[in-house]
């Protein structure tokens, strides 16, 4: 059991098995946590009931009927629904739920929460494992993140808590993108790579990481919570500055080391 608590090498089979158990545990935990909502003993209130669910129901109903909700006729004598970022009409998960449930009913809203709390735990686990390579710590991070005070305190704000669940995966994607540049060890080399001035498999991998990071963040933006989007953007700016400074220092220290090696010779 030592490999659960330390950075040790384990076989691929055991790694897959452990990850499978962690994911199953996250799913069971989400179902148990929301069971009173699933069984109908508890109900969602405030903005989730009066705003978030209304948008979700309209989008899924329109999509399940083969339409596209370009116009909302039920508010303010009608307004262009596609122009409302909070509608979530382009969010892929809403399309998935329209295919599974049709028009999502209020009694089925608990499954929407189960799905996203499960995703939040998984995404936090992925990020933590990327940083620590420690299965136990990563699993704990997944649970703590998904069921934090912020998440539970905003269950009554559907879009906000859904967007929150995507944040760890967004940062994972950007860390992965910058990680591919660390071998370049210079800011100019990083810029050349990002602008696709190089060729070969290395640059192809970097391009894939850049596209993946953008795809993840773009998907999260489609949830439709502008406040969280701005906070994440600020966080990514800080992360970018940190990574660029780190790359510059790495290249600078490498050059200093090479100069001292030549002098000592």
JSON list of C-alpha atoms in Angstrom, two decimals, residues 23-208:
[
{"chain": "A", "resi": 23, "resn": "UNK", "atom": "CA", "xyz": [-13.30, 7.21, -10.23]},
{"chain": "A", "resi": 24, "resn": "UNK", "atom": "CA", "xyz": [-15.89, 4.73, -8.98]},
{"chain": "A", "resi": 25, "resn": "UNK", "atom": "CA", "xyz": [-15.50, 6.17, -5.49]},
{"chain": "A", "resi": 26, "resn": "UNK", "atom": "CA", "xyz": [-16.08, 9.71, -6.81]},
{"chain": "A", "resi": 27, "resn": "UNK", "atom": "CA", "xyz": [-19.24, 8.59, -8.59]},
{"chain": "A", "resi": 28, "resn": "UNK", "atom": "CA", "xyz": [-20.63, 6.75, -5.56]},
{"chain": "A", "resi": 29, "resn": "UNK", "atom": "CA", "xyz": [-19.85, 9.72, -3.33]},
{"chain": "A", "resi": 30, "resn": "UNK", "atom": "CA", "xyz": [-21.70, 12.11, -5.66]},
{"chain": "A", "resi": 31, "resn": "UNK", "atom": "CA", "xyz": [-24.76, 9.83, -5.77]},
{"chain": "A", "resi": 32, "resn": "UNK", "atom": "CA", "xyz": [-24.80, 9.40, -1.98]},
{"chain": "A", "resi": 33, "resn": "UNK", "atom": "CA", "xyz": [-24.35, 13.12, -1.39]},
{"chain": "A", "resi": 34, "resn": "UNK", "atom": "CA", "xyz": [-27.27, 14.06, -3.66]},
{"chain": "A", "resi": 35, "resn": "UNK", "atom": "CA", "xyz": [-29.45, 11.07, -2.80]},
{"chain": "A", "resi": 36, "resn": "UNK", "atom": "CA", "xyz": [-32.00, 13.13, -0.86]},
{"chain": "A", "resi": 37, "resn": "UNK", "atom": "CA", "xyz": [-32.38, 15.35, -3.93]},
{"chain": "A", "resi": 38, "resn": "UNK", "atom": "CA", "xyz": [-32.64, 12.33, -6.23]},
{"chain": "A", "resi": 39, "resn": "UNK", "atom": "CA", "xyz": [-35.30, 10.76, -4.00]},
{"chain": "A", "resi": 40, "resn": "UNK", "atom": "CA", "xyz": [-37.23, 14.04, -3.83]},
{"chain": "A", "resi": 41, "resn": "UNK", "atom": "CA", "xyz": [-36.87, 14.57, -0.07]},
{"chain": "A", "resi": 42, "resn": "UNK", "atom": "CA", "xyz": [-34.91, 17.79, -0.65]},
{"chain": "A", "resi": 43, "resn": "UNK", "atom": "CA", "xyz": [-35.29, 20.40, -3.36]},
{"chain": "A", "resi": 44, "resn": "UNK", "atom": "CA", "xyz": [-33.04, 23.00, -4.99]},
{"chain": "A", "resi": 45, "resn": "UNK", "atom": "CA", "xyz": [-33.91, 26.61, -4.24]},
{"chain": "A", "resi": 46, "resn": "UNK", "atom": "CA", "xyz": [-33.22, 30.20, -5.20]},
{"chain": "A", "resi": 47, "resn": "UNK", "atom": "CA", "xyz": [-31.38, 30.93, -8.45]},
{"chain": "A", "resi": 48, "resn": "UNK", "atom": "CA", "xyz": [-30.91, 27.26, -9.32]},
{"chain": "A", "resi": 49, "resn": "UNK", "atom": "CA", "xyz": [-34.67, 26.72, -9.33]},
{"chain": "A", "resi": 50, "resn": "UNK", "atom": "CA", "xyz": [-35.81, 30.08, -10.64]},
{"chain": "A", "resi": 51, "resn": "UNK", "atom": "CA", "xyz": [-33.10, 30.80, -13.20]},
{"chain": "A", "resi": 52, "resn": "UNK", "atom": "CA", "xyz": [-30.58, 28.01, -13.83]},
{"chain": "A", "resi": 53, "resn": "UNK", "atom": "CA", "xyz": [-33.14, 25.25, -14.19]},
{"chain": "A", "resi": 54, "resn": "UNK", "atom": "CA", "xyz": [-35.36, 27.40, -16.42]},
{"chain": "A", "resi": 55, "resn": "UNK", "atom": "CA", "xyz": [-32.50, 27.89, -18.87]},
{"chain": "A", "resi": 56, "resn": "UNK", "atom": "CA", "xyz": [-31.53, 24.23, -18.74]},
{"chain": "A", "resi": 57, "resn": "UNK", "atom": "CA", "xyz": [-35.11, 23.11, -19.33]},
{"chain": "A", "resi": 58, "resn": "UNK", "atom": "CA", "xyz": [-35.62, 25.47, -22.27]},
{"chain": "A", "resi": 59, "resn": "UNK", "atom": "CA", "xyz": [-32.37, 24.46, -23.96]},
{"chain": "A", "resi": 60, "resn": "UNK", "atom": "CA", "xyz": [-32.84, 20.71, -23.50]},
{"chain": "A", "resi": 61, "resn": "UNK", "atom": "CA", "xyz": [-36.51, 20.86, -24.50]},
{"chain": "A", "resi": 62, "resn": "UNK", "atom": "CA", "xyz": [-35.73, 22.75, -27.70]},
{"chain": "A", "resi": 63, "resn": "UNK", "atom": "CA", "xyz": [-32.85, 20.46, -28.62]},
{"chain": "A", "resi": 64, "resn": "UNK", "atom": "CA", "xyz": [-34.78, 17.27, -27.86]},
{"chain": "A", "resi": 65, "resn": "UNK", "atom": "CA", "xyz": [-37.59, 18.46, -30.12]},
{"chain": "A", "resi": 66, "resn": "UNK", "atom": "CA", "xyz": [-35.16, 19.02, -32.97]},
{"chain": "A", "resi": 67, "resn": "UNK", "atom": "CA", "xyz": [-35.14, 22.80, -32.66]},
{"chain": "A", "resi": 68, "resn": "UNK", "atom": "CA", "xyz": [-32.56, 25.37, -31.72]},
{"chain": "A", "resi": 69, "resn": "UNK", "atom": "CA", "xyz": [-33.42, 27.94, -29.02]},
{"chain": "A", "resi": 70, "resn": "UNK", "atom": "CA", "xyz": [-32.41, 31.11, -30.85]},
{"chain": "A", "resi": 71, "resn": "UNK", "atom": "CA", "xyz": [-35.27, 33.05, -29.25]},
{"chain": "A", "resi": 72, "resn": "UNK", "atom": "CA", "xyz": [-36.73, 32.97, -25.75]},
{"chain": "A", "resi": 73, "resn": "UNK", "atom": "CA", "xyz": [-40.41, 34.01, -25.94]},
{"chain": "A", "resi": 74, "resn": "UNK", "atom": "CA", "xyz": [-41.04, 33.64, -22.21]},
{"chain": "A", "resi": 75, "resn": "UNK", "atom": "CA", "xyz": [-39.11, 36.64, -20.80]},
{"chain": "A", "resi": 76, "resn": "UNK", "atom": "CA", "xyz": [-39.45, 40.37, -21.50]},
{"chain": "A", "resi": 77, "resn": "UNK", "atom": "CA", "xyz": [-41.88, 39.69, -24.36]},
{"chain": "A", "resi": 78, "resn": "UNK", "atom": "CA", "xyz": [-39.10, 37.68, -25.99]},
{"chain": "A", "resi": 79, "resn": "UNK", "atom": "CA", "xyz": [-35.37, 38.25, -26.48]},
{"chain": "A", "resi": 80, "resn": "UNK", "atom": "CA", "xyz": [-32.51, 36.66, -28.50]},
{"chain": "A", "resi": 81, "resn": "UNK", "atom": "CA", "xyz": [-31.57, 33.64, -26.43]},
{"chain": "A", "resi": 82, "resn": "UNK", "atom": "CA", "xyz": [-28.38, 33.00, -28.37]},
{"chain": "A", "resi": 83, "resn": "UNK", "atom": "CA", "xyz": [-27.08, 36.40, -27.27]},
{"chain": "A", "resi": 84, "resn": "UNK", "atom": "CA", "xyz": [-27.41, 35.49, -23.58]},
{"chain": "A", "resi": 85, "resn": "UNK", "atom": "CA", "xyz": [-24.16, 33.92, -22.35]},
{"chain": "A", "resi": 86, "resn": "UNK", "atom": "CA", "xyz": [-25.94, 32.57, -19.27]},
{"chain": "A", "resi": 87, "resn": "UNK", "atom": "CA", "xyz": [-28.33, 30.47, -21.35]},
{"chain": "A", "resi": 88, "resn": "UNK", "atom": "CA", "xyz": [-25.76, 27.67, -21.72]},
{"chain": "A", "resi": 89, "resn": "UNK", "atom": "CA", "xyz": [-27.23, 26.77, -25.08]},
{"chain": "A", "resi": 90, "resn": "UNK", "atom": "CA", "xyz": [-23.83, 25.85, -26.56]},
{"chain": "A", "resi": 91, "resn": "UNK", "atom": "CA", "xyz": [-22.55, 23.99, -23.49]},
{"chain": "A", "resi": 92, "resn": "UNK", "atom": "CA", "xyz": [-21.90, 20.37, -24.67]},
{"chain": "A", "resi": 93, "resn": "UNK", "atom": "CA", "xyz": [-23.15, 18.79, -21.42]},
{"chain": "A", "resi": 94, "resn": "UNK", "atom": "CA", "xyz": [-26.56, 20.39, -21.94]},
{"chain": "A", "resi": 95, "resn": "UNK", "atom": "CA", "xyz": [-26.68, 18.79, -25.38]},
{"chain": "A", "resi": 96, "resn": "UNK", "atom": "CA", "xyz": [-25.72, 15.45, -23.81]},
{"chain": "A", "resi": 97, "resn": "UNK", "atom": "CA", "xyz": [-28.51, 15.71, -21.24]},
{"chain": "A", "resi": 98, "resn": "UNK", "atom": "CA", "xyz": [-31.03, 16.62, -23.92]},
{"chain": "A", "resi": 99, "resn": "UNK", "atom": "CA", "xyz": [-30.09, 13.40, -25.70]},
{"chain": "A", "resi": 100, "resn": "UNK", "atom": "CA", "xyz": [-30.33, 11.30, -22.50]},
{"chain": "A", "resi": 101, "resn": "UNK", "atom": "CA", "xyz": [-33.33, 12.88, -20.73]},
{"chain": "A", "resi": 102, "resn": "UNK", "atom": "CA", "xyz": [-35.00, 14.94, -23.41]},
{"chain": "A", "resi": 103, "resn": "UNK", "atom": "CA", "xyz": [-36.37, 18.03, -21.68]},
{"chain": "A", "resi": 104, "resn": "UNK", "atom": "CA", "xyz": [-34.68, 17.95, -18.27]},
{"chain": "A", "resi": 105, "resn": "UNK", "atom": "CA", "xyz": [-37.39, 18.02, -15.61]},
{"chain": "A", "resi": 106, "resn": "UNK", "atom": "CA", "xyz": [-36.87, 19.59, -12.18]},
{"chain": "A", "resi": 107, "resn": "UNK", "atom": "CA", "xyz": [-36.87, 16.12, -10.62]},
{"chain": "A", "resi": 108, "resn": "UNK", "atom": "CA", "xyz": [-33.94, 15.20, -12.89]},
{"chain": "A", "resi": 109, "resn": "UNK", "atom": "CA", "xyz": [-31.85, 18.23, -11.98]},
{"chain": "A", "resi": 110, "resn": "UNK", "atom": "CA", "xyz": [-30.10, 16.24, -9.24]},
{"chain": "A", "resi": 111, "resn": "UNK", "atom": "CA", "xyz": [-28.47, 14.05, -11.91]},
{"chain": "A", "resi": 112, "resn": "UNK", "atom": "CA", "xyz": [-27.03, 17.20, -13.49]},
{"chain": "A", "resi": 113, "resn": "UNK", "atom": "CA", "xyz": [-25.41, 18.03, -10.16]},
{"chain": "A", "resi": 114, "resn": "UNK", "atom": "CA", "xyz": [-24.19, 14.46, -9.65]},
{"chain": "A", "resi": 115, "resn": "UNK", "atom": "CA", "xyz": [-22.54, 14.54, -13.06]},
{"chain": "A", "resi": 116, "resn": "UNK", "atom": "CA", "xyz": [-20.76, 17.84, -12.46]},
{"chain": "A", "resi": 117, "resn": "UNK", "atom": "CA", "xyz": [-19.65, 17.10, -8.90]},
{"chain": "A", "resi": 118, "resn": "UNK", "atom": "CA", "xyz": [-18.23, 13.84, -10.24]},
{"chain": "A", "resi": 119, "resn": "UNK", "atom": "CA", "xyz": [-16.45, 15.80, -12.98]},
{"chain": "A", "resi": 120, "resn": "UNK", "atom": "CA", "xyz": [-15.11, 18.31, -10.47]},
{"chain": "A", "resi": 121, "resn": "UNK", "atom": "CA", "xyz": [-13.62, 15.57, -8.31]},
{"chain": "A", "resi": 122, "resn": "UNK", "atom": "CA", "xyz": [-12.09, 13.86, -11.35]},
{"chain": "A", "resi": 123, "resn": "UNK", "atom": "CA", "xyz": [-10.62, 17.09, -12.73]},
{"chain": "A", "resi": 124, "resn": "UNK", "atom": "CA", "xyz": [-9.13, 18.05, -9.36]},
{"chain": "A", "resi": 125, "resn": "UNK", "atom": "CA", "xyz": [-7.71, 14.52, -9.07]},
{"chain": "A", "resi": 126, "resn": "UNK", "atom": "CA", "xyz": [-6.11, 14.82, -12.52]},
{"chain": "A", "resi": 127, "resn": "UNK", "atom": "CA", "xyz": [-4.52, 18.17, -11.66]},
{"chain": "A", "resi": 128, "resn": "UNK", "atom": "CA", "xyz": [-3.31, 17.01, -8.24]},
{"chain": "A", "resi": 129, "resn": "UNK", "atom": "CA", "xyz": [-1.85, 13.80, -9.68]},
{"chain": "A", "resi": 130, "resn": "UNK", "atom": "CA", "xyz": [-0.06, 15.85, -12.33]},
{"chain": "A", "resi": 131, "resn": "UNK", "atom": "CA", "xyz": [1.57, 17.92, -9.60]},
{"chain": "A", "resi": 132, "resn": "UNK", "atom": "CA", "xyz": [2.21, 15.26, -6.95]},
{"chain": "A", "resi": 133, "resn": "UNK", "atom": "CA", "xyz": [2.14, 11.80, -8.58]},
{"chain": "A", "resi": 134, "resn": "UNK", "atom": "CA", "xyz": [0.55, 10.69, -5.31]},
{"chain": "A", "resi": 135, "resn": "UNK", "atom": "CA", "xyz": [-2.68, 8.73, -5.70]},
{"chain": "A", "resi": 136, "resn": "UNK", "atom": "CA", "xyz": [-3.93, 9.11, -2.14]},
{"chain": "A", "resi": 137, "resn": "UNK", "atom": "CA", "xyz": [-3.22, 12.86, -1.97]},
{"chain": "A", "resi": 138, "resn": "UNK", "atom": "CA", "xyz": [-4.79, 13.36, -5.40]},
{"chain": "A", "resi": 139, "resn": "UNK", "atom": "CA", "xyz": [-7.95, 11.46, -4.46]},
{"chain": "A", "resi": 140, "resn": "UNK", "atom": "CA", "xyz": [-8.22, 13.49, -1.27]},
{"chain": "A", "resi": 141, "resn": "UNK", "atom": "CA", "xyz": [-7.74, 16.69, -3.28]},
{"chain": "A", "resi": 142, "resn": "UNK", "atom": "CA", "xyz": [-10.57, 15.61, -5.61]},
{"chain": "A", "resi": 143, "resn": "UNK", "atom": "CA", "xyz": [-12.99, 15.13, -2.73]},
{"chain": "A", "resi": 144, "resn": "UNK", "atom": "CA", "xyz": [-11.96, 18.31, -0.91]},
{"chain": "A", "resi": 145, "resn": "UNK", "atom": "CA", "xyz": [-12.22, 20.41, -4.06]},
{"chain": "A", "resi": 146, "resn": "UNK", "atom": "CA", "xyz": [-15.57, 19.10, -5.30]},
{"chain": "A", "resi": 147, "resn": "UNK", "atom": "CA", "xyz": [-17.21, 19.32, -1.86]},
{"chain": "A", "resi": 148, "resn": "UNK", "atom": "CA", "xyz": [-15.53, 22.48, -0.64]},
{"chain": "A", "resi": 149, "resn": "UNK", "atom": "CA", "xyz": [-17.43, 25.24, 1.13]},
{"chain": "A", "resi": 150, "resn": "UNK", "atom": "CA", "xyz": [-17.46, 27.28, -2.05]},
{"chain": "A", "resi": 151, "resn": "UNK", "atom": "CA", "xyz": [-19.06, 24.49, -4.08]},
{"chain": "A", "resi": 152, "resn": "UNK", "atom": "CA", "xyz": [-21.66, 23.57, -1.48]},
{"chain": "A", "resi": 153, "resn": "UNK", "atom": "CA", "xyz": [-22.40, 27.19, -0.70]},
{"chain": "A", "resi": 154, "resn": "UNK", "atom": "CA", "xyz": [-23.22, 27.86, -4.35]},
{"chain": "A", "resi": 155, "resn": "UNK", "atom": "CA", "xyz": [-25.44, 24.87, -5.12]},
{"chain": "A", "resi": 156, "resn": "UNK", "atom": "CA", "xyz": [-28.18, 27.47, -5.34]},
{"chain": "A", "resi": 157, "resn": "UNK", "atom": "CA", "xyz": [-26.25, 29.10, -8.24]},
{"chain": "A", "resi": 158, "resn": "UNK", "atom": "CA", "xyz": [-26.21, 26.50, -10.98]},
{"chain": "A", "resi": 159, "resn": "UNK", "atom": "CA", "xyz": [-23.92, 28.15, -13.54]},
{"chain": "A", "resi": 160, "resn": "UNK", "atom": "CA", "xyz": [-21.41, 29.25, -10.93]},
{"chain": "A", "resi": 161, "resn": "UNK", "atom": "CA", "xyz": [-20.91, 25.84, -9.37]},
{"chain": "A", "resi": 162, "resn": "UNK", "atom": "CA", "xyz": [-20.81, 24.10, -12.79]},
{"chain": "A", "resi": 163, "resn": "UNK", "atom": "CA", "xyz": [-18.10, 26.48, -14.05]},
{"chain": "A", "resi": 164, "resn": "UNK", "atom": "CA", "xyz": [-16.19, 25.97, -10.80]},
{"chain": "A", "resi": 165, "resn": "UNK", "atom": "CA", "xyz": [-15.96, 22.24, -11.50]},
{"chain": "A", "resi": 166, "resn": "UNK", "atom": "CA", "xyz": [-14.04, 22.90, -14.73]},
{"chain": "A", "resi": 167, "resn": "UNK", "atom": "CA", "xyz": [-11.33, 25.09, -13.17]},
{"chain": "A", "resi": 168, "resn": "UNK", "atom": "CA", "xyz": [-8.82, 22.31, -12.25]},
{"chain": "A", "resi": 169, "resn": "UNK", "atom": "CA", "xyz": [-8.90, 20.87, -15.78]},
{"chain": "A", "resi": 170, "resn": "UNK", "atom": "CA", "xyz": [-8.34, 24.34, -17.27]},
{"chain": "A", "resi": 171, "resn": "UNK", "atom": "CA", "xyz": [-5.19, 24.81, -15.21]},
{"chain": "A", "resi": 172, "resn": "UNK", "atom": "CA", "xyz": [-4.09, 21.23, -15.96]},
{"chain": "A", "resi": 173, "resn": "UNK", "atom": "CA", "xyz": [-4.30, 22.00, -19.68]},
{"chain": "A", "resi": 174, "resn": "UNK", "atom": "CA", "xyz": [-2.27, 25.19, -19.37]},
{"chain": "A", "resi": 175, "resn": "UNK", "atom": "CA", "xyz": [0.36, 23.58, -17.14]},
{"chain": "A", "resi": 176, "resn": "UNK", "atom": "CA", "xyz": [0.68, 20.78, -19.69]},
{"chain": "A", "resi": 177, "resn": "UNK", "atom": "CA", "xyz": [1.08, 23.36, -22.46]},
{"chain": "A", "resi": 178, "resn": "UNK", "atom": "CA", "xyz": [3.89, 25.19, -20.69]},
{"chain": "A", "resi": 179, "resn": "UNK", "atom": "CA", "xyz": [5.53, 21.95, -19.60]},
{"chain": "A", "resi": 180, "resn": "UNK", "atom": "CA", "xyz": [6.20, 21.16, -23.26]},
{"chain": "A", "resi": 181, "resn": "UNK", "atom": "CA", "xyz": [8.22, 24.37, -23.47]},
{"chain": "A", "resi": 182, "resn": "UNK", "atom": "CA", "xyz": [10.49, 23.86, -20.49]},
{"chain": "A", "resi": 183, "resn": "UNK", "atom": "CA", "xyz": [13.01, 21.95, -22.60]},
{"chain": "A", "resi": 184, "resn": "UNK", "atom": "CA", "xyz": [13.44, 25.01, -24.83]},
{"chain": "A", "resi": 185, "resn": "UNK", "atom": "CA", "xyz": [14.79, 26.97, -21.84]},
{"chain": "A", "resi": 186, "resn": "UNK", "atom": "CA", "xyz": [14.36, 30.38, -23.44]},
{"chain": "A", "resi": 187, "resn": "UNK", "atom": "CA", "xyz": [11.47, 32.77, -23.90]},
{"chain": "A", "resi": 188, "resn": "UNK", "atom": "CA", "xyz": [12.28, 33.25, -27.61]},
{"chain": "A", "resi": 189, "resn": "UNK", "atom": "CA", "xyz": [12.25, 29.49, -28.20]},
{"chain": "A", "resi": 190, "resn": "UNK", "atom": "CA", "xyz": [8.90, 29.25, -26.45]},
{"chain": "A", "resi": 191, "resn": "UNK", "atom": "CA", "xyz": [7.50, 32.04, -28.63]},
{"chain": "A", "resi": 192, "resn": "UNK", "atom": "CA", "xyz": [8.82, 30.31, -31.77]},
{"chain": "A", "resi": 193, "resn": "UNK", "atom": "CA", "xyz": [7.17, 27.06, -30.70]},
{"chain": "A", "resi": 194, "resn": "UNK", "atom": "CA", "xyz": [3.84, 28.71, -29.90]},
{"chain": "A", "resi": 195, "resn": "UNK", "atom": "CA", "xyz": [3.90, 30.45, -33.29]},
{"chain": "A", "resi": 196, "resn": "UNK", "atom": "CA", "xyz": [4.60, 27.10, -34.96]},
{"chain": "A", "resi": 197, "resn": "UNK", "atom": "CA", "xyz": [7.89, 28.24, -36.46]},
{"chain": "A", "resi": 198, "resn": "UNK", "atom": "CA", "xyz": [9.47, 24.87, -35.77]},
{"chain": "A", "resi": 199, "resn": "UNK", "atom": "CA", "xyz": [8.81, 21.52, -37.36]},
{"chain": "A", "resi": 200, "resn": "UNK", "atom": "CA", "xyz": [8.68, 17.93, -36.30]},
{"chain": "A", "resi": 201, "resn": "UNK", "atom": "CA", "xyz": [7.00, 15.79, -33.69]},
{"chain": "A", "resi": 202, "resn": "UNK", "atom": "CA", "xyz": [7.97, 18.04, -30.79]},
{"chain": "A", "resi": 203, "resn": "UNK", "atom": "CA", "xyz": [6.20, 21.02, -32.28]},
{"chain": "A", "resi": 204, "resn": "UNK", "atom": "CA", "xyz": [3.19, 18.85, -33.16]},
{"chain": "A", "resi": 205, "resn": "UNK", "atom": "CA", "xyz": [2.87, 17.80, -29.53]},
{"chain": "A", "resi": 206, "resn": "UNK", "atom": "CA", "xyz": [3.08, 21.41, -28.40]},
{"chain": "A", "resi": 207, "resn": "UNK", "atom": "CA", "xyz": [0.42, 22.45, -30.92]},
{"chain": "A", "resi": 208, "resn": "UNK", "atom": "CA", "xyz": [-1.81, 19.66, -29.61]}
]
